[in-house]
Short mmCIF file of C-alpha atoms in Angstrom, two decimals:
data_model
loop_
_atom_site.label_atom_id
_atom_site.label_comp_id
_atom_site.label_asym_id
_atom_site.label_seq_id
_atom_site.Cartn_x
_atom_site.Cartn_y
_atom_site.Cartn_z
CA MET A 1 4.52 35.62 -80.78
CA SER A 2 1.38 37.37 -78.66
CA GLU A 3 -0.47 33.82 -78.69
CA ILE A 4 2.88 31.95 -78.02
CA LYS A 5 3.49 34.05 -74.79
CA GLY A 6 -0.10 34.01 -73.72
CA GLN A 7 -0.55 30.40 -73.89
CA ILE A 8 3.44 29.92 -72.22
CA LEU A 9 1.86 32.34 -69.25
CA GLY A 10 -1.12 29.99 -69.59
CA ILE A 11 0.65 26.97 -68.98
CA ILE A 12 2.89 28.30 -66.01
CA ILE A 13 -0.15 29.39 -64.44
CA VAL A 14 -1.71 25.85 -64.28
CA LEU A 15 1.69 24.22 -63.25
CA MET A 16 1.30 27.00 -60.23
CA ILE A 17 -1.73 25.91 -59.14
CA PHE A 18 -1.13 22.55 -59.43
CA GLY A 19 1.49 22.60 -57.57
CA VAL A 20 -0.18 24.88 -54.66
CA VAL A 21 -3.10 22.23 -54.80
CA SER A 22 -0.36 19.35 -54.32
CA GLY A 23 1.79 20.74 -51.86
CA ALA A 24 -1.92 21.66 -49.86
CA MET A 25 -3.16 18.05 -50.45
CA VAL A 26 0.47 16.56 -49.27
CA ALA A 27 0.41 18.72 -46.16
CA MET A 28 -3.37 17.47 -45.06
CA PHE A 29 -2.81 14.12 -45.89
CA ASN A 30 0.41 13.92 -43.83
CA ASN A 31 -1.38 15.40 -41.03
CA LEU A 32 -3.94 13.11 -41.27
CA THR A 33 -1.31 10.25 -41.27
CA LYS A 34 0.16 11.19 -37.62
CA SER A 35 -3.25 11.72 -36.23
CA VAL A 36 -4.38 8.07 -37.00
CA SER A 37 -0.96 6.84 -36.13
CA ASP A 38 -1.58 8.19 -32.74
CA ASN A 39 -5.13 7.19 -32.67
CA VAL A 40 -3.82 3.70 -33.13
CA ALA A 41 -0.94 4.05 -30.84
CA GLU A 42 -2.83 5.21 -27.65
CA LEU A 43 -5.25 2.53 -28.65
CA ALA A 44 -2.62 -0.65 -28.43
CA SER A 45 -1.34 0.96 -25.62
CA GLU A 46 -4.92 0.43 -23.28
CA ASP A 47 -5.73 -2.65 -22.34
CA TYR A 48 -8.20 -4.32 -24.24
CA THR A 49 -10.51 -5.69 -21.63
CA SER A 50 -10.53 -2.52 -19.73
CA HIS A 51 -11.54 -0.94 -22.97
CA VAL A 52 -13.88 -3.75 -23.77
CA MET A 53 -16.12 -3.01 -20.39
CA SER A 54 -15.66 0.52 -20.42
CA MET A 55 -17.53 0.30 -23.96
CA TYR A 56 -20.36 -1.96 -22.06
CA ASP A 57 -20.39 0.71 -19.34
CA ARG A 58 -21.98 3.26 -21.78
CA ILE A 59 -24.60 0.52 -22.35
#
């Protein structure tokens, strides 16, 4: 009986760890997605010609 309890406890612990890790990964992915979306929106709102000219100014 204690072997079954130990196996069930092990399964519960693994599922809890999986839930925590997957939750952290989802939060991180959502944060990165928002960051990329903001950067793309910023680049799309800029005038392309002025952006290219500013790149040449750096050279």
